[in-house]
Tab-separated table of C-alpha atoms in Angstrom:
chain	number	residue	atom	x	y	z
A	1	MET	CA	-13.367	47.223	27.465
A	2	PRO	CA	-9.827	47.706	26.029
A	3	GLU	CA	-7.368	44.974	26.738
A	4	PRO	CA	-5.060	47.001	29.238
A	5	MET	CA	-8.078	47.997	31.310
A	6	PHE	CA	-9.461	44.481	31.342
A	7	ALA	CA	-6.026	43.131	32.276
A	8	GLN	CA	-5.790	45.669	35.112
A	9	ARG	CA	-9.119	44.842	36.453
A	10	THR	CA	-8.311	41.117	36.456
A	11	LEU	CA	-4.837	41.650	38.081
A	12	GLY	CA	-6.498	43.978	40.615
A	13	LEU	CA	-8.444	40.973	41.955
A	14	PHE	CA	-5.231	39.317	43.212
A	15	THR	CA	-3.017	42.331	44.122
A	16	THR	CA	-3.362	45.940	45.113
A	17	PRO	CA	-4.583	48.434	42.550
A	18	ASP	CA	-1.324	50.315	42.327
A	19	ARG	CA	0.672	47.168	41.828
A	20	ALA	CA	-1.768	46.027	39.075
A	21	GLU	CA	-1.309	49.350	37.392
A	22	ALA	CA	2.468	48.999	37.472
A	23	ILE	CA	2.332	45.438	36.120
A	24	VAL	CA	0.066	46.454	33.254
A	25	GLY	CA	2.423	49.411	32.570
A	26	ASP	CA	5.465	47.143	32.464
A	27	LEU	CA	3.688	44.657	30.132
A	28	LEU	CA	2.428	47.465	27.799
A	29	GLU	CA	5.935	48.827	27.643
A	30	GLU	CA	7.317	45.430	26.549
A	31	SER	CA	4.362	44.650	24.310
A	32	ARG	CA	5.408	47.535	21.939
A	33	THR	CA	8.028	45.171	20.441
A	34	ARG	CA	6.194	41.836	21.190
A	35	GLY	CA	2.558	42.489	20.274
A	36	ARG	CA	-0.974	42.347	21.749
A	37	GLY	CA	-0.929	38.523	21.951
A	38	TRP	CA	2.156	38.536	24.088
A	39	PHE	CA	0.576	41.250	26.306
A	40	LEU	CA	-2.710	39.331	26.863
A	41	MET	CA	-0.965	35.940	27.409
A	42	HIS	CA	1.417	37.341	30.017
A	43	ALA	CA	-1.273	39.562	31.732
A	44	MET	CA	-3.524	36.499	32.226
A	45	GLY	CA	-0.459	34.366	33.139
A	46	THR	CA	0.496	36.942	35.801
A	47	ALA	CA	-3.028	37.078	37.170
A	48	LEU	CA	-3.031	33.283	37.432
A	49	ALA	CA	0.420	33.299	39.104
A	50	LEU	CA	-0.721	35.958	41.601
A	51	CYS	CA	-4.003	33.962	42.188
A	52	LEU	CA	-1.977	30.866	43.012
A	53	ARG	CA	0.375	32.775	45.273
A	54	ASN	CA	-2.651	34.268	47.042
A	55	VAL	CA	-3.917	30.940	47.801
A	56	GLY	CA	-0.551	29.295	48.541
A	57	ALA	CA	0.341	32.040	51.003
A	58	ALA	CA	-2.523	31.108	53.313
A	59	PRO	CA	-3.340	27.411	52.607
A	60	LEU	CA	-5.455	26.601	55.598
A	61	ARG	CA	-7.601	29.745	55.176
A	62	SER	CA	-7.820	29.136	51.467
A	63	SER	CA	-9.060	25.564	52.003
A	64	TRP	CA	-11.738	26.889	54.445
A	65	VAL	CA	-12.855	29.657	52.070
A	66	ALA	CA	-13.005	27.213	49.108
A	67	ALA	CA	-15.214	24.811	51.125
A	68	VAL	CA	-17.436	27.767	52.143
A	69	ALA	CA	-17.505	28.990	48.492
A	70	LEU	CA	-18.429	25.572	47.191
A	71	VAL	CA	-21.331	25.200	49.593
A	72	LEU	CA	-22.442	28.756	48.758
A	73	TRP	CA	-22.300	28.027	45.096
A	74	LEU	CA	-24.175	24.731	45.389
A	75	GLY	CA	-26.870	26.420	47.357
A	76	ILE	CA	-27.277	29.300	44.842
A	77	TYR	CA	-27.078	26.834	42.042
A	78	ALA	CA	-29.831	24.667	43.537
A	79	ALA	CA	-32.059	27.656	44.245
A	80	LEU	CA	-31.600	29.158	40.775
A	81	ALA	CA	-32.183	25.694	39.138
A	82	ALA	CA	-35.401	25.129	41.140
A	83	GLY	CA	-36.522	28.692	40.540
A	84	THR	CA	-36.051	28.352	36.770
A	85	GLY	CA	-37.494	24.808	36.568
A	86	LEU	CA	-34.181	23.372	35.263
A	87	PHE	CA	-34.400	20.088	37.074
A	88	ARG	CA	-37.272	18.817	34.991
A	89	TYR	CA	-35.011	18.595	31.925
A	90	PHE	CA	-32.778	15.849	33.339
A	91	ASP	CA	-32.397	13.660	36.375
A	92	PRO	CA	-29.458	14.680	38.556
A	93	ALA	CA	-29.559	11.380	40.279
A	94	ALA	CA	-28.787	9.518	37.002
A	95	PRO	CA	-25.852	11.347	35.599
A	96	ALA	CA	-25.532	8.910	32.648
A	97	SER	CA	-28.910	10.137	31.304
A	98	LEU	CA	-27.393	13.545	30.751
A	99	ASP	CA	-26.166	12.944	27.291
A	100	ALA	CA	-29.641	12.070	25.920
A	101	SER	CA	-31.192	15.051	27.836
A	102	LEU	CA	-28.688	17.457	26.368
A	103	SER	CA	-29.222	16.181	22.819
A	104	LEU	CA	-32.995	16.486	23.119
A	105	ALA	CA	-32.934	19.724	25.193
A	106	PRO	CA	-35.138	22.590	23.835
A	107	PHE	CA	-34.035	26.299	23.442
A	108	GLY	CA	-35.537	27.115	26.897
A	109	PHE	CA	-33.246	24.630	28.587
A	110	TRP	CA	-30.080	26.367	27.286
A	111	ILE	CA	-31.406	29.792	28.465
A	112	ARG	CA	-32.153	28.440	31.828
A	113	ILE	CA	-28.859	26.683	32.352
A	114	LEU	CA	-26.945	29.854	31.203
A	115	VAL	CA	-28.846	31.880	33.854
A	116	VAL	CA	-28.271	29.236	36.504
A	117	ILE	CA	-24.538	28.762	35.876
A	118	ILE	CA	-23.631	32.314	35.193
A	119	GLY	CA	-25.885	33.654	38.005
A	120	ALA	CA	-24.460	31.164	40.524
A	121	ASN	CA	-20.924	32.065	39.748
A	122	PHE	CA	-21.576	35.751	39.645
A	123	LEU	CA	-23.419	35.779	42.994
A	124	THR	CA	-20.853	33.449	44.543
A	125	GLY	CA	-17.964	35.677	43.463
A	126	MET	CA	-19.723	38.642	44.979
A	127	LEU	CA	-20.688	37.111	48.206
A	128	ILE	CA	-17.400	35.147	48.911
A	129	THR	CA	-15.343	38.255	48.093
A	130	ARG	CA	-17.262	40.487	50.451
A	131	TRP	CA	-17.115	37.769	53.205
A	132	ALA	CA	-13.670	36.424	52.904
A	133	SER	CA	-11.320	39.029	51.384
A	134	THR	CA	-8.424	40.166	53.546
A	135	ASN	CA	-5.076	41.779	52.753
A	136	ALA	CA	-3.561	38.431	52.228
A	137	LEU	CA	-6.324	36.679	50.385
A	138	THR	CA	-8.937	37.615	47.742
A	139	GLY	CA	-12.060	35.683	48.686
A	140	SER	CA	-12.691	34.322	45.164
A	141	ALA	CA	-9.140	33.096	44.628
A	142	PRO	CA	-9.596	29.641	46.262
A	143	LEU	CA	-12.751	29.050	44.099
A	144	VAL	CA	-10.912	30.254	40.971
A	145	VAL	CA	-8.281	27.577	41.740
A	146	LEU	CA	-10.902	24.968	42.366
A	147	TRP	CA	-12.703	25.808	39.082
A	148	LEU	CA	-9.416	25.593	37.227
A	149	ALA	CA	-8.885	22.077	38.693
A	150	CYS	CA	-12.502	21.214	37.630
A	151	TRP	CA	-11.668	22.438	34.135
A	152	LEU	CA	-8.662	20.223	33.974
A	153	ALA	CA	-10.709	17.350	35.246
A	154	TRP	CA	-13.717	17.981	33.186
A	155	PRO	CA	-12.835	15.663	30.180
A	156	PHE	CA	-12.332	12.705	32.508
A	157	LEU	CA	-15.447	13.598	34.528
A	158	ALA	CA	-17.569	14.064	31.423
A	159	LYS	CA	-16.319	10.799	29.849
A	160	PHE	CA	-16.542	8.450	32.752
A	161	PHE	CA	-19.058	9.985	35.154
A	162	TYR	CA	-21.594	11.666	32.876
A	163	VAL	CA	-20.719	9.392	29.834
A	164	LEU	CA	-21.104	12.337	27.501
A	165	SER	CA	-20.363	12.291	23.761
A	166	TRP	CA	-17.092	13.836	22.621
A	167	TYR	CA	-18.756	16.998	21.227
A	168	TRP	CA	-20.270	17.843	24.606
A	169	ILE	CA	-16.816	17.254	26.258
A	170	VAL	CA	-15.059	19.592	23.835
A	171	GLY	CA	-17.799	22.143	23.918
A	172	GLY	CA	-17.986	22.122	27.705
A	173	ALA	CA	-14.283	22.603	27.940
A	174	LEU	CA	-14.354	25.523	25.494
A	175	VAL	CA	-17.269	27.484	27.225
A	176	PHE	CA	-16.192	26.648	30.770
A	177	PRO	CA	-14.078	29.885	31.327
A	178	PHE	CA	-16.963	32.063	29.985
A	179	PHE	CA	-19.588	30.388	32.205
A	180	TYR	CA	-17.663	29.744	35.365
A	181	LEU	CA	-14.515	31.845	35.657
A	182	LEU	CA	-15.506	35.134	34.016
A	183	PRO	CA	-18.785	35.508	35.893
A	184	LEU	CA	-17.041	34.674	39.238
A	185	LEU	CA	-14.267	37.116	38.605
A	186	ALA	CA	-16.904	39.744	37.486
A	187	GLY	CA	-18.832	39.244	40.716
A	188	SER	CA	-15.598	39.522	42.692
A	189	ALA	CA	-14.586	42.689	40.962
A	190	LEU	CA	-17.915	44.263	41.711
A	191	ALA	CA	-17.652	43.410	45.271
A	192	LEU	CA	-14.044	44.764	45.559
A	193	ARG	CA	-15.111	47.957	43.827
A	194	ARG	CA	-17.972	48.478	46.276
A	195	THR	CA	-15.790	47.811	49.292
A	196	ALA	CA	-12.934	50.046	47.982
B	1	MET	CA	22.379	35.342	61.747
B	2	ALA	CA	19.009	34.191	63.140
B	3	GLY	CA	16.056	36.099	61.646
B	4	THR	CA	17.608	36.468	58.213
B	5	PRO	CA	15.444	34.506	55.782
B	6	ASN	CA	16.967	31.807	53.419
B	7	LEU	CA	16.877	32.651	49.736
B	8	GLY	CA	15.935	30.378	46.847
B	9	GLU	CA	18.046	30.622	43.657
B	10	PHE	CA	15.537	32.740	41.845
B	11	GLU	CA	15.086	35.140	44.785
B	12	GLN	CA	18.866	35.557	44.876
B	13	MET	CA	18.840	36.376	41.062
B	14	VAL	CA	16.133	38.972	41.529
B	15	LEU	CA	17.819	40.662	44.565
B	16	LEU	CA	21.223	40.747	42.693
B	17	ALA	CA	19.548	42.232	39.558
B	18	ILE	CA	17.931	44.889	41.681
B	19	LEU	CA	21.245	45.787	43.362
B	20	ARG	CA	22.966	45.943	40.003
B	21	LEU	CA	20.218	48.315	38.636
B	22	LYS	CA	21.018	50.875	41.416
B	23	GLY	CA	17.635	52.596	41.965
B	24	GLU	CA	16.377	52.022	38.373
B	25	ALA	CA	14.917	48.577	39.052
B	26	TYR	CA	11.352	47.968	37.924
B	27	GLY	CA	9.645	45.068	36.209
B	28	VAL	CA	10.968	45.490	32.730
B	29	SER	CA	14.517	46.470	33.690
B	30	ILE	CA	14.819	43.596	36.230
B	31	ARG	CA	13.719	41.013	33.611
B	32	ALA	CA	16.125	42.488	31.098
B	33	GLU	CA	19.030	42.414	33.611
B	34	ILE	CA	18.445	38.841	34.497
B	35	SER	CA	18.161	37.851	30.850
B	36	ASN	CA	21.316	39.765	29.840
B	37	ARG	CA	23.361	38.313	32.747
B	38	THR	CA	22.090	34.735	32.964
B	39	GLY	CA	20.521	34.105	29.482
B	40	ARG	CA	17.324	33.020	31.160
B	41	ASP	CA	14.132	34.501	29.817
B	42	ILE	CA	11.923	34.523	32.907
B	43	ALA	CA	8.113	34.784	32.759
B	44	PRO	CA	6.612	38.053	34.033
B	45	GLY	CA	4.332	36.154	36.315
B	46	ALA	CA	7.219	34.393	38.076
B	47	LEU	CA	8.948	37.771	38.601
B	48	TYR	CA	5.952	39.713	39.986
B	49	THR	CA	5.020	36.873	42.501
B	50	THR	CA	8.615	36.743	43.588
B	51	LEU	CA	8.801	40.584	44.025
B	52	GLU	CA	5.627	40.497	46.193
B	53	ARG	CA	6.951	37.664	48.327
B	54	LEU	CA	10.395	39.397	48.770
B	55	GLU	CA	8.604	42.580	49.746
B	56	ALA	CA	6.296	40.669	52.204
B	57	LYS	CA	9.466	39.064	53.774
B	58	GLY	CA	10.962	42.578	54.181
B	59	LEU	CA	13.838	42.037	51.861
B	60	LEU	CA	12.587	44.679	49.274
B	61	LYS	CA	11.211	48.136	49.480
B	62	SER	CA	9.210	49.740	46.620
B	63	ARG	CA	8.128	53.163	45.607
B	64	VAL	CA	5.812	54.435	42.892
B	65	GLY	CA	7.409	56.543	40.077
B	66	ASP	CA	5.744	58.986	37.717
B	67	PRO	CA	3.346	57.876	34.948
B	68	THR	CA	4.850	57.722	31.473
B	69	PRO	CA	3.010	57.884	28.018
B	70	GLU	CA	4.662	54.791	26.583
B	71	ARG	CA	3.051	52.863	29.450
B	72	GLY	CA	-0.451	54.188	28.836
B	73	GLY	CA	-0.015	56.802	31.558
B	74	ARG	CA	0.745	54.085	34.165
B	75	ALA	CA	3.478	54.604	36.830
B	76	LYS	CA	6.394	52.424	37.371
B	77	ARG	CA	7.044	50.678	40.579
B	78	TYR	CA	10.742	50.970	41.599
B	79	TYR	CA	12.417	48.389	43.901
B	80	THR	CA	15.359	48.659	46.292
B	81	VAL	CA	16.912	46.019	48.438
B	82	SER	CA	16.463	46.554	52.167
B	83	GLY	CA	19.083	46.079	54.944
B	84	VAL	CA	17.549	42.689	55.701
B	85	GLY	CA	17.825	41.864	51.952
B	86	ILE	CA	21.523	42.788	51.889
B	87	LYS	CA	22.168	40.599	54.955
B	88	ALA	CA	20.271	37.622	53.289
B	89	ILE	CA	22.442	37.976	50.101
B	90	ALA	CA	25.708	38.248	52.034
B	91	ARG	CA	24.693	35.169	53.986
B	92	ALA	CA	23.839	33.161	50.799
B	93	GLU	CA	27.164	34.282	49.231
B	94	ARG	CA	29.122	33.134	52.213
B	95	ALA	CA	27.469	29.745	52.162
B	96	PHE	CA	28.100	29.476	48.392
B	97	ARG	CA	31.754	30.305	48.846
B	98	ARG	CA	32.188	27.819	51.619
B	99	LEU	CA	30.633	25.152	49.482
B	100	LEU	CA	32.898	26.026	46.506
B	101	ASP	CA	36.064	26.243	48.670
B	102	GLY	CA	38.631	23.667	47.616
B	103	LEU	CA	36.512	22.390	44.738
B	104	GLU	CA	37.661	22.199	41.225
B	105	ILE	CA	34.690	22.163	38.845
B	106	PRO	CA	35.574	21.477	35.158
B	107	GLY	CA	34.499	24.336	32.944
B	108	SER	CA	34.266	26.922	35.670
B	109	ALA	CA	36.556	29.905	36.218
B	110	ASN	CA	38.169	28.287	39.266
B	111	ALA	CA	39.184	25.124	37.388
């Protein structure tokens, strides 16, 4: 998907389609002298700013939607993990054993965990958007903010709770947007397209 | 003047830039006007969230223009200040003048 269309789809999750189109047009006009990097950086920055405004404009409702989204995500995650047999690879009750489990994990583990994490986020994005989107709030916006907070907290959580080695911490931080945020936004975009 | 919302500093700048642009105010021109007049390079994200907020408060109105090729065939969204917006700016200006009245600030035009 070309960058302007990707940017327009992403912005369209947090504002109306005609506004998203105008914003991308403005950014394209300015990027002729500033370059593609500038365009992408500010398109994503604007999407984040609109997402935060979306949540900040209705804080109580956003908190409620975030709580429901989290419960939904945990439910889907647990169902997919049980369905794919993921739990047999490590003991969730003993988080400190995760480092050894990851180091010894076979290829099948990585396939399963990809399916579980990406699937849980995609389905949560779809369901929460269909259930909670209003004119003032995109349903997935509160969970996006929650995931961004988790992303920031990940190094501390990984170091002190899971007791992971540094390469798992760095690797986890690098892949987090692709495993959590992108599938969530893709599910949300699909739901918005279907309801449009 | 009950019912006229209070304005933050950035909101005042955006409204004044739109007034100065006289019907030609859209994202790019508003950012350029603010940058030229104040020397502040504002992030697009900050501008678009402020424009949405001001429109939601009824201080701005917007209309969609025609698509242009240099924007990949995408239309501009033009902004104008509403009557409530004009009242809010006038109120902010009066408050500012009252606060400045009788003050001598070194380095300012009034000093």
